[in-house]
Amino acid sequence: MQANQVHRLRVWSVVHKWTSLIATLFLLMLCITGLPLVFDDEISDWLNPTVIAEVPAGTPAPTLDAIVATALAKHPGDVMTSLGFVKDRPAVVTHSAATPRAPLSQSHRGSYDLRTGKPTDLQAQRRGPVMTFIRELHTDMFLGLAGALFLGAMALMLIVAIVSGIVIYAPFMHRLAFGTVRKYRSARTTWLDLHNLLGIVTVAWLLAVSITGAINTLHDPVADAVRADIFRMGKAYGGSAPKQLTSVDAALATAKNALPDGKLVSFFFPGAGFSTPHHYAIFARGNQPITSQLFYAALVDAETGELTRTYEMPWYAKALLLSQPLHFGDYGGLPLKIVWALFDLVTIVVLGSGLYLWIAKWRRARKSRIAIDAVQAA
Amino acid sequence: MTSPARQSLWQIFAVPLLLALLSIAGLASALFGDDLWDAVSWLTLGALLLVAGYFAFRRSRRMG
């Protein structure tokens, strides 16, 4: 090997050591909290089972206009801000507030059964306090955007650690067949071989999860950008507030006709959330495996009920939405979640063995230093 | 197992490259389709775990 090649490998090795060391504690936290989060739906359903009560056949389903009227009657002076259609449950969550731009913390929330129009707790507290705690720790360590971006930086560290790890894999393996684990040598050698084996086998998965994890930390800024984009676009169609509001059900039917045939997600009232000052904004998912991960929007004139236009997410929002399943592993049924959890466990072993190898090396170096000092002192 | 001959980069990375391609196929498959495509994901990614488990837990034989 040439001298400059040796030097280059040294540099990569130092890069691998330091990027790993800086990020390891946080990555261990992310792996440990990530493990239950893979099964978030299953655990939440198990901890807070919700029984969907049967409704007698022939019960007339209420209109959304009626549900909106009920919700507003409870909070006189409020305007409606949004309707959220609950995933896999016949329920709608309503939000109203004194002004359309009031923050979520100052708005009034209700949930109604779509089959009866009665208040329901079908949506209440689906994710309990424990899972909420774990999720927040994993997403931003309770520090909001700053915490999320910090964890994003740790994900970038991991990406550099992975790339440098691939580079320095080669010199270790020059005289070893793939998968060699030398168990007859020292513990350090065995763990080095295991670190290399498990690291290289899971490398593509870990790269995918760390890149998508880094992208996911941009969720809030991306949501803000989309909100601003829709708002700006709406102004081109006249930004005045509607004099009176047209029927919610009619607007929804118009939007459904214009959107791909997927699940309805939400309905924003003029000036609130992701709408424009003049429009209802209706969001739905697509109906194909890939488009079901994305959102499509329709803007309906809230005064006339006419479709103004449909809206496709900008590329950066699509990138974020497609990063979510690739990070959570929730896009291929329970078996894929189990696979995800096992990869997560293997990653913990890779992180742990890496840390062990660094400590063992450091101790050995210190011991030999002490020995040299002792010899010199004698 | 220690192989006495020095391996080229190609030889070192042949298996890891194959495993990476399997991973990418598995990660993408369930994203682009349902049912059968989901199963492709389970099988490819599951195979990777089996490879890791096989080499990690097999008895190492001393060579040379």
PDB file of C-alpha atoms in Angstrom, chain A residues 12-298:
ATOM      1  CA  TRP A  12     -11.271   8.163   7.121  1.00  0.00           C
ATOM      2  CA  SER A  13     -10.684   6.216  10.314  1.00  0.00           C
ATOM      3  CA  VAL A  14     -10.487   9.422  12.352  1.00  0.00           C
ATOM      4  CA  VAL A  15     -13.666  10.670  10.652  1.00  0.00           C
ATOM      5  CA  HIS A  16     -15.424   7.403  11.504  1.00  0.00           C
ATOM      6  CA  LYS A  17     -14.278   7.565  15.112  1.00  0.00           C
ATOM      7  CA  TRP A  18     -15.313  11.148  15.775  1.00  0.00           C
ATOM      8  CA  THR A  19     -18.618  11.264  13.907  1.00  0.00           C
ATOM      9  CA  SER A  20     -19.609   8.058  15.723  1.00  0.00           C
ATOM     10  CA  LEU A  21     -18.448   9.273  19.116  1.00  0.00           C
ATOM     11  CA  ILE A  22     -20.314  12.567  18.850  1.00  0.00           C
ATOM     12  CA  ALA A  23     -23.553  10.920  17.784  1.00  0.00           C
ATOM     13  CA  THR A  24     -23.527   7.551  19.590  1.00  0.00           C
ATOM     14  CA  LEU A  25     -25.402   8.520  22.762  1.00  0.00           C
ATOM     15  CA  PHE A  26     -28.141  10.245  20.776  1.00  0.00           C
ATOM     16  CA  LEU A  27     -28.283   7.419  18.256  1.00  0.00           C
ATOM     17  CA  LEU A  28     -28.667   4.889  21.069  1.00  0.00           C
ATOM     18  CA  MET A  29     -31.522   6.997  22.453  1.00  0.00           C
ATOM     19  CA  LEU A  30     -33.106   7.131  18.976  1.00  0.00           C
ATOM     20  CA  CYS A  31     -32.756   3.356  18.499  1.00  0.00           C
ATOM     21  CA  ILE A  32     -34.206   2.560  21.924  1.00  0.00           C
ATOM     22  CA  THR A  33     -37.151   4.959  21.620  1.00  0.00           C
ATOM     23  CA  GLY A  34     -37.582   3.994  17.970  1.00  0.00           C
ATOM     24  CA  LEU A  35     -38.170   0.370  18.882  1.00  0.00           C
ATOM     25  CA  PRO A  36     -41.599   0.867  20.530  1.00  0.00           C
ATOM     26  CA  LEU A  37     -42.439   3.606  18.015  1.00  0.00           C
ATOM     27  CA  VAL A  38     -42.265   1.073  15.170  1.00  0.00           C
ATOM     28  CA  PHE A  39     -45.299  -0.532  16.827  1.00  0.00           C
ATOM     29  CA  ASP A  40     -46.946   2.764  17.813  1.00  0.00           C
ATOM     30  CA  ASP A  41     -50.329   1.860  16.289  1.00  0.00           C
ATOM     31  CA  GLU A  42     -50.387  -1.616  17.777  1.00  0.00           C
ATOM     32  CA  ILE A  43     -49.287  -0.462  21.240  1.00  0.00           C
ATOM     33  CA  SER A  44     -51.708   2.476  21.293  1.00  0.00           C
ATOM     34  CA  ASP A  45     -54.590   0.233  20.245  1.00  0.00           C
ATOM     35  CA  TRP A  46     -53.635  -2.250  22.921  1.00  0.00           C
ATOM     36  CA  LEU A  47     -53.239   0.339  25.696  1.00  0.00           C
ATOM     37  CA  ASN A  48     -56.323   2.343  24.725  1.00  0.00           C
ATOM     38  CA  PRO A  49     -58.653  -0.056  22.992  1.00  0.00           C
ATOM     39  CA  THR A  50     -61.481   1.754  21.267  1.00  0.00           C
ATOM     40  CA  VAL A  51     -64.637  -0.155  20.604  1.00  0.00           C
ATOM     41  CA  ILE A  52     -66.550   1.169  17.637  1.00  0.00           C
ATOM     42  CA  ALA A  53     -70.144   0.832  18.817  1.00  0.00           C
ATOM     43  CA  GLU A  54     -72.612  -0.596  16.351  1.00  0.00           C
ATOM     44  CA  VAL A  55     -75.191   1.779  14.971  1.00  0.00           C
ATOM     45  CA  PRO A  56     -78.647   0.383  14.135  1.00  0.00           C
ATOM     46  CA  ALA A  57     -79.124  -0.063  10.398  1.00  0.00           C
ATOM     47  CA  GLY A  58     -81.046   2.764   8.817  1.00  0.00           C
ATOM     48  CA  THR A  59     -79.769   5.455  11.168  1.00  0.00           C
ATOM     49  CA  PRO A  60     -79.663   8.588   9.010  1.00  0.00           C
ATOM     50  CA  ALA A  61     -76.109   9.878   8.715  1.00  0.00           C
ATOM     51  CA  PRO A  62     -75.853  13.561   9.583  1.00  0.00           C
ATOM     52  CA  THR A  63     -74.499  16.111   7.140  1.00  0.00           C
ATOM     53  CA  LEU A  64     -71.143  17.712   7.885  1.00  0.00           C
ATOM     54  CA  ASP A  65     -72.976  21.058   7.849  1.00  0.00           C
ATOM     55  CA  ALA A  66     -75.057  19.796  10.773  1.00  0.00           C
ATOM     56  CA  ILE A  67     -71.959  18.619  12.656  1.00  0.00           C
ATOM     57  CA  VAL A  68     -70.311  22.004  12.043  1.00  0.00           C
ATOM     58  CA  ALA A  69     -73.433  23.771  13.369  1.00  0.00           C
ATOM     59  CA  THR A  70     -73.410  21.566  16.498  1.00  0.00           C
ATOM     60  CA  ALA A  71     -69.727  22.262  17.118  1.00  0.00           C
ATOM     61  CA  LEU A  72     -70.154  26.031  16.648  1.00  0.00           C
ATOM     62  CA  ALA A  73     -73.224  26.143  18.894  1.00  0.00           C
ATOM     63  CA  LYS A  74     -71.025  24.949  21.766  1.00  0.00           C
ATOM     64  CA  HIS A  75     -68.651  27.891  21.372  1.00  0.00           C
ATOM     65  CA  PRO A  76     -70.601  31.035  20.438  1.00  0.00           C
ATOM     66  CA  GLY A  77     -68.438  33.613  18.663  1.00  0.00           C
ATOM     67  CA  ASP A  78     -66.121  30.978  17.195  1.00  0.00           C
ATOM     68  CA  VAL A  79     -65.429  30.414  13.524  1.00  0.00           C
ATOM     69  CA  MET A  80     -64.795  26.921  12.207  1.00  0.00           C
ATOM     70  CA  THR A  81     -61.151  26.295  11.366  1.00  0.00           C
ATOM     71  CA  SER A  82     -60.804  22.650  10.380  1.00  0.00           C
ATOM     72  CA  LEU A  83     -62.277  19.184  10.122  1.00  0.00           C
ATOM     73  CA  GLY A  84     -60.008  16.166  10.420  1.00  0.00           C
ATOM     74  CA  PHE A  85     -61.150  12.789   9.160  1.00  0.00           C
ATOM     75  CA  VAL A  86     -59.910  10.132  11.553  1.00  0.00           C
ATOM     76  CA  LYS A  87     -57.935   7.281  10.024  1.00  0.00           C
ATOM     77  CA  ASP A  88     -59.817   3.962   9.990  1.00  0.00           C
ATOM     78  CA  ARG A  89     -62.600   5.258  12.235  1.00  0.00           C
ATOM     79  CA  PRO A  90     -65.999   6.767  11.422  1.00  0.00           C
ATOM     80  CA  ALA A  91     -65.212   9.996  13.235  1.00  0.00           C
ATOM     81  CA  VAL A  92     -64.421  13.605  12.486  1.00  0.00           C
ATOM     82  CA  VAL A  93     -62.437  15.996  14.678  1.00  0.00           C
ATOM     83  CA  THR A  94     -63.614  19.602  14.613  1.00  0.00           C
ATOM     84  CA  HIS A  95     -61.606  22.692  15.499  1.00  0.00           C
ATOM     85  CA  SER A  96     -63.053  26.143  15.996  1.00  0.00           C
ATOM     86  CA  ALA A  97     -61.536  29.348  17.377  1.00  0.00           C
ATOM     87  CA  ALA A  98     -62.161  33.043  17.860  1.00  0.00           C
ATOM     88  CA  THR A  99     -60.178  33.830  14.693  1.00  0.00           C
ATOM     89  CA  PRO A 100     -59.060  31.592  11.794  1.00  0.00           C
ATOM     90  CA  ARG A 101     -55.388  32.192  12.578  1.00  0.00           C
ATOM     91  CA  ALA A 102     -55.635  31.426  16.299  1.00  0.00           C
ATOM     92  CA  PRO A 103     -53.010  28.901  17.397  1.00  0.00           C
ATOM     93  CA  LEU A 104     -54.155  25.330  17.947  1.00  0.00           C
ATOM     94  CA  SER A 105     -53.720  25.732  21.718  1.00  0.00           C
ATOM     95  CA  GLN A 106     -56.404  28.431  21.717  1.00  0.00           C
ATOM     96  CA  SER A 107     -58.898  26.555  19.591  1.00  0.00           C
ATOM     97  CA  HIS A 108     -61.799  24.362  20.661  1.00  0.00           C
ATOM     98  CA  ARG A 109     -61.723  20.713  19.750  1.00  0.00           C
ATOM     99  CA  GLY A 110     -64.607  18.330  19.369  1.00  0.00           C
ATOM    100  CA  SER A 111     -65.078  14.887  17.903  1.00  0.00           C
ATOM    101  CA  TYR A 112     -68.241  13.516  16.347  1.00  0.00           C
ATOM    102  CA  ASP A 113     -69.424  10.178  15.085  1.00  0.00           C
ATOM    103  CA  LEU A 114     -69.947  10.475  11.330  1.00  0.00           C
ATOM    104  CA  ARG A 115     -72.786   7.947  11.474  1.00  0.00           C
ATOM    105  CA  THR A 116     -74.863   9.583  14.204  1.00  0.00           C
ATOM    106  CA  GLY A 117     -73.571  13.142  14.544  1.00  0.00           C
ATOM    107  CA  LYS A 118     -73.217  12.555  18.301  1.00  0.00           C
ATOM    108  CA  PRO A 119     -70.069  13.510  20.208  1.00  0.00           C
ATOM    109  CA  THR A 120     -67.757  10.530  20.395  1.00  0.00           C
ATOM    110  CA  ASP A 121     -64.506   9.613  22.080  1.00  0.00           C
ATOM    111  CA  LEU A 122     -63.425   7.463  19.155  1.00  0.00           C
ATOM    112  CA  GLN A 123     -60.547   9.825  18.589  1.00  0.00           C
ATOM    113  CA  ALA A 124     -59.827  10.764  22.184  1.00  0.00           C
ATOM    114  CA  GLN A 125     -56.340  10.007  23.447  1.00  0.00           C
ATOM    115  CA  ARG A 126     -55.488   7.290  20.968  1.00  0.00           C
ATOM    116  CA  ARG A 127     -51.841   7.738  21.808  1.00  0.00           C
ATOM    117  CA  GLY A 128     -51.438   7.532  25.563  1.00  0.00           C
ATOM    118  CA  PRO A 129     -49.028   9.545  27.710  1.00  0.00           C
ATOM    119  CA  VAL A 130     -46.229   6.954  27.576  1.00  0.00           C
ATOM    120  CA  MET A 131     -46.141   6.706  23.799  1.00  0.00           C
ATOM    121  CA  THR A 132     -46.487  10.480  23.507  1.00  0.00           C
ATOM    122  CA  PHE A 133     -43.471  10.900  25.796  1.00  0.00           C
ATOM    123  CA  ILE A 134     -41.401   8.407  23.792  1.00  0.00           C
ATOM    124  CA  ARG A 135     -42.408  10.010  20.531  1.00  0.00           C
ATOM    125  CA  GLU A 136     -41.493  13.517  21.619  1.00  0.00           C
ATOM    126  CA  LEU A 137     -38.169  12.342  23.009  1.00  0.00           C
ATOM    127  CA  HIS A 138     -37.460  10.677  19.670  1.00  0.00           C
ATOM    128  CA  THR A 139     -38.562  13.640  17.517  1.00  0.00           C
ATOM    129  CA  ASP A 140     -37.180  16.675  19.293  1.00  0.00           C
ATOM    130  CA  MET A 141     -36.253  15.818  22.910  1.00  0.00           C
ATOM    131  CA  PHE A 142     -38.998  18.265  24.066  1.00  0.00           C
ATOM    132  CA  LEU A 143     -37.013  21.166  22.555  1.00  0.00           C
ATOM    133  CA  GLY A 144     -39.214  21.969  19.562  1.00  0.00           C
ATOM    134  CA  LEU A 145     -37.636  22.834  16.253  1.00  0.00           C
ATOM    135  CA  ALA A 146     -34.177  23.370  17.753  1.00  0.00           C
ATOM    136  CA  GLY A 147     -34.237  19.855  19.215  1.00  0.00           C
ATOM    137  CA  ALA A 148     -35.483  18.366  15.948  1.00  0.00           C
ATOM    138  CA  LEU A 149     -32.752  20.087  13.941  1.00  0.00           C
ATOM    139  CA  PHE A 150     -30.129  18.993  16.479  1.00  0.00           C
ATOM    140  CA  LEU A 151     -31.223  15.374  16.037  1.00  0.00           C
ATOM    141  CA  GLY A 152     -31.125  16.020  12.280  1.00  0.00           C
ATOM    142  CA  ALA A 153     -27.489  17.030  12.692  1.00  0.00           C
ATOM    143  CA  MET A 154     -26.870  13.790  14.607  1.00  0.00           C
ATOM    144  CA  ALA A 155     -28.442  11.904  11.688  1.00  0.00           C
ATOM    145  CA  LEU A 156     -25.997  13.681   9.353  1.00  0.00           C
ATOM    146  CA  MET A 157     -23.157  12.576  11.659  1.00  0.00           C
ATOM    147  CA  LEU A 158     -24.441   9.019  11.341  1.00  0.00           C
ATOM    148  CA  ILE A 159     -24.495   9.285   7.546  1.00  0.00           C
ATOM    149  CA  VAL A 160     -20.840  10.406   7.545  1.00  0.00           C
ATOM    150  CA  ALA A 161     -20.017   7.630  10.026  1.00  0.00           C
ATOM    151  CA  ILE A 162     -21.646   5.062   7.726  1.00  0.00           C
ATOM    152  CA  VAL A 163     -19.806   6.267   4.617  1.00  0.00           C
ATOM    153  CA  SER A 164     -16.454   6.365   6.420  1.00  0.00           C
ATOM    154  CA  GLY A 165     -17.265   2.971   7.910  1.00  0.00           C
ATOM    155  CA  ILE A 166     -17.675   1.512   4.406  1.00  0.00           C
ATOM    156  CA  VAL A 167     -14.305   2.964   3.375  1.00  0.00           C
ATOM    157  CA  ILE A 168     -12.406   1.522   6.337  1.00  0.00           C
ATOM    158  CA  TYR A 169     -14.203  -1.818   6.043  1.00  0.00           C
ATOM    159  CA  ALA A 170     -11.840  -2.727   3.182  1.00  0.00           C
ATOM    160  CA  PRO A 171      -8.468  -2.692   5.002  1.00  0.00           C
ATOM    161  CA  PHE A 172      -9.941  -4.857   7.784  1.00  0.00           C
ATOM    162  CA  MET A 173     -11.193  -7.418   5.292  1.00  0.00           C
ATOM    163  CA  HIS A 174      -8.192  -7.773   2.975  1.00  0.00           C
ATOM    164  CA  ARG A 175      -7.300 -11.169   4.395  1.00  0.00           C
ATOM    165  CA  LEU A 176     -10.665 -12.204   5.792  1.00  0.00           C
ATOM    166  CA  ALA A 177     -13.506 -13.899   3.944  1.00  0.00           C
ATOM    167  CA  PHE A 178     -16.901 -12.171   4.150  1.00  0.00           C
ATOM    168  CA  GLY A 179     -18.642 -12.886   7.433  1.00  0.00           C
ATOM    169  CA  THR A 180     -15.549 -14.046   9.315  1.00  0.00           C
ATOM    170  CA  VAL A 181     -15.964 -13.749  13.076  1.00  0.00           C
ATOM    171  CA  ARG A 182     -12.778 -14.750  14.865  1.00  0.00           C
ATOM    172  CA  LYS A 183     -14.049 -16.197  18.122  1.00  0.00           C
ATOM    173  CA  TYR A 184     -10.826 -17.918  19.084  1.00  0.00           C
ATOM    174  CA  ARG A 185      -8.984 -14.606  19.469  1.00  0.00           C
ATOM    175  CA  SER A 186      -9.451 -11.808  22.021  1.00  0.00           C
ATOM    176  CA  ALA A 187     -12.878 -10.393  22.838  1.00  0.00           C
ATOM    177  CA  ARG A 188     -11.821  -7.224  21.076  1.00  0.00           C
ATOM    178  CA  THR A 189     -11.198  -9.114  17.822  1.00  0.00           C
ATOM    179  CA  THR A 190     -14.508 -10.920  18.064  1.00  0.00           C
ATOM    180  CA  TRP A 191     -16.414  -7.690  18.603  1.00  0.00           C
ATOM    181  CA  LEU A 192     -14.487  -5.943  15.854  1.00  0.00           C
ATOM    182  CA  ASP A 193     -15.507  -8.695  13.429  1.00  0.00           C
ATOM    183  CA  LEU A 194     -19.126  -8.561  14.628  1.00  0.00           C
ATOM    184  CA  HIS A 195     -19.160  -4.769  14.309  1.00  0.00           C
ATOM    185  CA  ASN A 196     -17.883  -5.044  10.732  1.00  0.00           C
ATOM    186  CA  LEU A 197     -20.238  -7.889   9.800  1.00  0.00           C
ATOM    187  CA  LEU A 198     -23.435  -6.428  11.272  1.00  0.00           C
ATOM    188  CA  GLY A 199     -22.530  -2.933  10.074  1.00  0.00           C
ATOM    189  CA  ILE A 200     -21.948  -3.952   6.475  1.00  0.00           C
ATOM    190  CA  VAL A 201     -25.046  -6.174   6.273  1.00  0.00           C
ATOM    191  CA  THR A 202     -27.390  -3.457   7.556  1.00  0.00           C
ATOM    192  CA  VAL A 203     -25.630  -0.552   5.859  1.00  0.00           C
ATOM    193  CA  ALA A 204     -28.227   0.174   3.154  1.00  0.00           C
ATOM    194  CA  TRP A 205     -31.126  -0.008   5.597  1.00  0.00           C
ATOM    195  CA  LEU A 206     -29.354   2.232   8.103  1.00  0.00           C
ATOM    196  CA  LEU A 207     -28.473   4.752   5.393  1.00  0.00           C
ATOM    197  CA  ALA A 208     -32.116   4.814   4.283  1.00  0.00           C
ATOM    198  CA  VAL A 209     -33.386   5.293   7.839  1.00  0.00           C
ATOM    199  CA  SER A 210     -30.814   7.951   8.731  1.00  0.00           C
ATOM    200  CA  ILE A 211     -31.285   9.970   5.525  1.00  0.00           C
ATOM    201  CA  THR A 212     -35.083   9.868   5.850  1.00  0.00           C
ATOM    202  CA  GLY A 213     -34.751  10.635   9.563  1.00  0.00           C
ATOM    203  CA  ALA A 214     -32.693  13.725   8.780  1.00  0.00           C
ATOM    204  CA  ILE A 215     -35.300  14.813   6.224  1.00  0.00           C
ATOM    205  CA  ASN A 216     -38.119  14.230   8.713  1.00  0.00           C
ATOM    206  CA  THR A 217     -36.597  16.704  11.149  1.00  0.00           C
ATOM    207  CA  LEU A 218     -37.541  19.383   8.589  1.00  0.00           C
ATOM    208  CA  HIS A 219     -41.245  18.572   8.988  1.00  0.00           C
ATOM    209  CA  ASP A 220     -42.304  21.856  10.586  1.00  0.00           C
ATOM    210  CA  PRO A 221     -40.393  24.216   8.253  1.00  0.00           C
ATOM    211  CA  VAL A 222     -41.706  22.252   5.253  1.00  0.00           C
ATOM    212  CA  ALA A 223     -45.299  22.450   6.560  1.00  0.00           C
ATOM    213  CA  ASP A 224     -44.855  26.214   7.003  1.00  0.00           C
ATOM    214  CA  ALA A 225     -43.537  26.543   3.448  1.00  0.00           C
ATOM    215  CA  VAL A 226     -46.503  24.611   2.010  1.00  0.00           C
ATOM    216  CA  ARG A 227     -48.926  26.719   4.055  1.00  0.00           C
ATOM    217  CA  ALA A 228     -47.311  29.911   2.722  1.00  0.00           C
ATOM    218  CA  ASP A 229     -47.297  28.517  -0.836  1.00  0.00           C
ATOM    219  CA  ILE A 230     -51.036  27.786  -0.792  1.00  0.00           C
ATOM    220  CA  PHE A 231     -51.792  31.125   0.844  1.00  0.00           C
ATOM    221  CA  ARG A 232     -49.763  32.981  -1.802  1.00  0.00           C
ATOM    222  CA  MET A 233     -51.398  31.035  -4.615  1.00  0.00           C
ATOM    223  CA  GLY A 234     -54.854  31.758  -3.266  1.00  0.00           C
ATOM    224  CA  LYS A 235     -54.227  35.481  -3.416  1.00  0.00           C
ATOM    225  CA  ALA A 236     -54.062  35.237  -7.217  1.00  0.00           C
ATOM    226  CA  TYR A 237     -57.754  34.358  -7.103  1.00  0.00           C
ATOM    227  CA  GLY A 238     -58.718  37.314  -4.972  1.00  0.00           C
ATOM    228  CA  GLY A 239     -57.917  37.170  -1.310  1.00  0.00           C
ATOM    229  CA  SER A 240     -61.107  38.631   0.140  1.00  0.00           C
ATOM    230  CA  ALA A 241     -62.876  36.762   2.905  1.00  0.00           C
ATOM    231  CA  PRO A 242     -66.111  35.126   1.671  1.00  0.00           C
ATOM    232  CA  LYS A 243     -69.290  37.078   2.515  1.00  0.00           C
ATOM    233  CA  GLN A 244     -71.086  33.898   3.433  1.00  0.00           C
ATOM    234  CA  LEU A 245     -69.961  30.305   3.538  1.00  0.00           C
ATOM    235  CA  THR A 246     -71.301  27.755   1.112  1.00  0.00           C
ATOM    236  CA  SER A 247     -72.227  24.190   2.188  1.00  0.00           C
ATOM    237  CA  VAL A 248     -69.376  22.086   3.536  1.00  0.00           C
ATOM    238  CA  ASP A 249     -70.915  18.874   2.152  1.00  0.00           C
ATOM    239  CA  ALA A 250     -71.308  20.360  -1.336  1.00  0.00           C
ATOM    240  CA  ALA A 251     -67.742  21.707  -1.291  1.00  0.00           C
ATOM    241  CA  LEU A 252     -66.466  18.315  -0.189  1.00  0.00           C
ATOM    242  CA  ALA A 253     -68.349  16.559  -3.008  1.00  0.00           C
ATOM    243  CA  THR A 254     -66.880  19.015  -5.536  1.00  0.00           C
ATOM    244  CA  ALA A 255     -63.380  18.443  -4.143  1.00  0.00           C
ATOM    245  CA  LYS A 256     -63.778  14.645  -4.176  1.00  0.00           C
ATOM    246  CA  ASN A 257     -64.598  14.803  -7.885  1.00  0.00           C
ATOM    247  CA  ALA A 258     -61.400  16.695  -8.578  1.00  0.00           C
ATOM    248  CA  LEU A 259     -59.071  14.663  -6.358  1.00  0.00           C
ATOM    249  CA  PRO A 260     -57.657  11.162  -6.721  1.00  0.00           C
ATOM    250  CA  ASP A 261     -59.921   8.551  -5.184  1.00  0.00           C
ATOM    251  CA  GLY A 262     -58.047   8.184  -1.877  1.00  0.00           C
ATOM    252  CA  LYS A 263     -58.819   8.721   1.796  1.00  0.00           C
ATOM    253  CA  LEU A 264     -59.988  12.145   2.898  1.00  0.00           C
ATOM    254  CA  VAL A 265     -57.626  13.699   5.404  1.00  0.00           C
ATOM    255  CA  SER A 266     -58.739  17.208   6.266  1.00  0.00           C
ATOM    256  CA  PHE A 267     -60.900  20.165   5.423  1.00  0.00           C
ATOM    257  CA  PHE A 268     -59.673  23.689   6.207  1.00  0.00           C
ATOM    258  CA  PHE A 269     -61.941  26.706   6.431  1.00  0.00           C
ATOM    259  CA  PRO A 270     -61.049  30.087   4.845  1.00  0.00           C
ATOM    260  CA  GLY A 271     -58.006  31.724   6.385  1.00  0.00           C
ATOM    261  CA  ALA A 272     -57.186  28.757   8.644  1.00  0.00           C
ATOM    262  CA  GLY A 273     -54.489  26.097   8.466  1.00  0.00           C
ATOM    263  CA  PHE A 274     -53.579  25.196   4.898  1.00  0.00           C
ATOM    264  CA  SER A 275     -56.368  27.158   3.204  1.00  0.00           C
ATOM    265  CA  THR A 276     -56.461  30.602   1.625  1.00  0.00           C
ATOM    266  CA  PRO A 277     -58.481  33.576   2.905  1.00  0.00           C
ATOM    267  CA  HIS A 278     -61.136  32.869   0.272  1.00  0.00           C
ATOM    268  CA  HIS A 279     -61.181  29.092  -0.135  1.00  0.00           C
ATOM    269  CA  TYR A 280     -61.945  25.836   1.529  1.00  0.00           C
ATOM    270  CA  ALA A 281     -58.884  23.591   1.218  1.00  0.00           C
ATOM    271  CA  ILE A 282     -59.623  19.866   1.101  1.00  0.00           C
ATOM    272  CA  PHE A 283     -56.777  17.354   1.475  1.00  0.00           C
ATOM    273  CA  ALA A 284     -56.904  13.712   0.440  1.00  0.00           C
ATOM    274  CA  ARG A 285     -54.406  10.917  -0.021  1.00  0.00           C
ATOM    275  CA  GLY A 286     -53.992   9.087  -3.329  1.00  0.00           C
ATOM    276  CA  ASN A 287     -55.290   5.551  -3.843  1.00  0.00           C
ATOM    277  CA  GLN A 288     -52.124   3.890  -5.164  1.00  0.00           C
ATOM    278  CA  PRO A 289     -49.463   2.474  -2.805  1.00  0.00           C
ATOM    279  CA  ILE A 290     -47.115   5.350  -3.550  1.00  0.00           C
ATOM    280  CA  THR A 291     -49.696   8.143  -3.861  1.00  0.00           C
ATOM    281  CA  SER A 292     -51.396   7.017  -0.648  1.00  0.00           C
ATOM    282  CA  GLN A 293     -48.302   8.374   1.109  1.00  0.00           C
ATOM    283  CA  LEU A 294     -48.832  11.803  -0.493  1.00  0.00           C
ATOM    284  CA  PHE A 295     -51.456  14.523  -0.129  1.00  0.00           C
ATOM    285  CA  TYR A 296     -53.464  16.142  -2.892  1.00  0.00           C
ATOM    286  CA  ALA A 297     -55.449  19.303  -2.290  1.00  0.00           C
ATOM    287  CA  ALA A 298     -58.439  21.006  -3.887  1.00  0.00           C
TER     288      ALA A 298
END
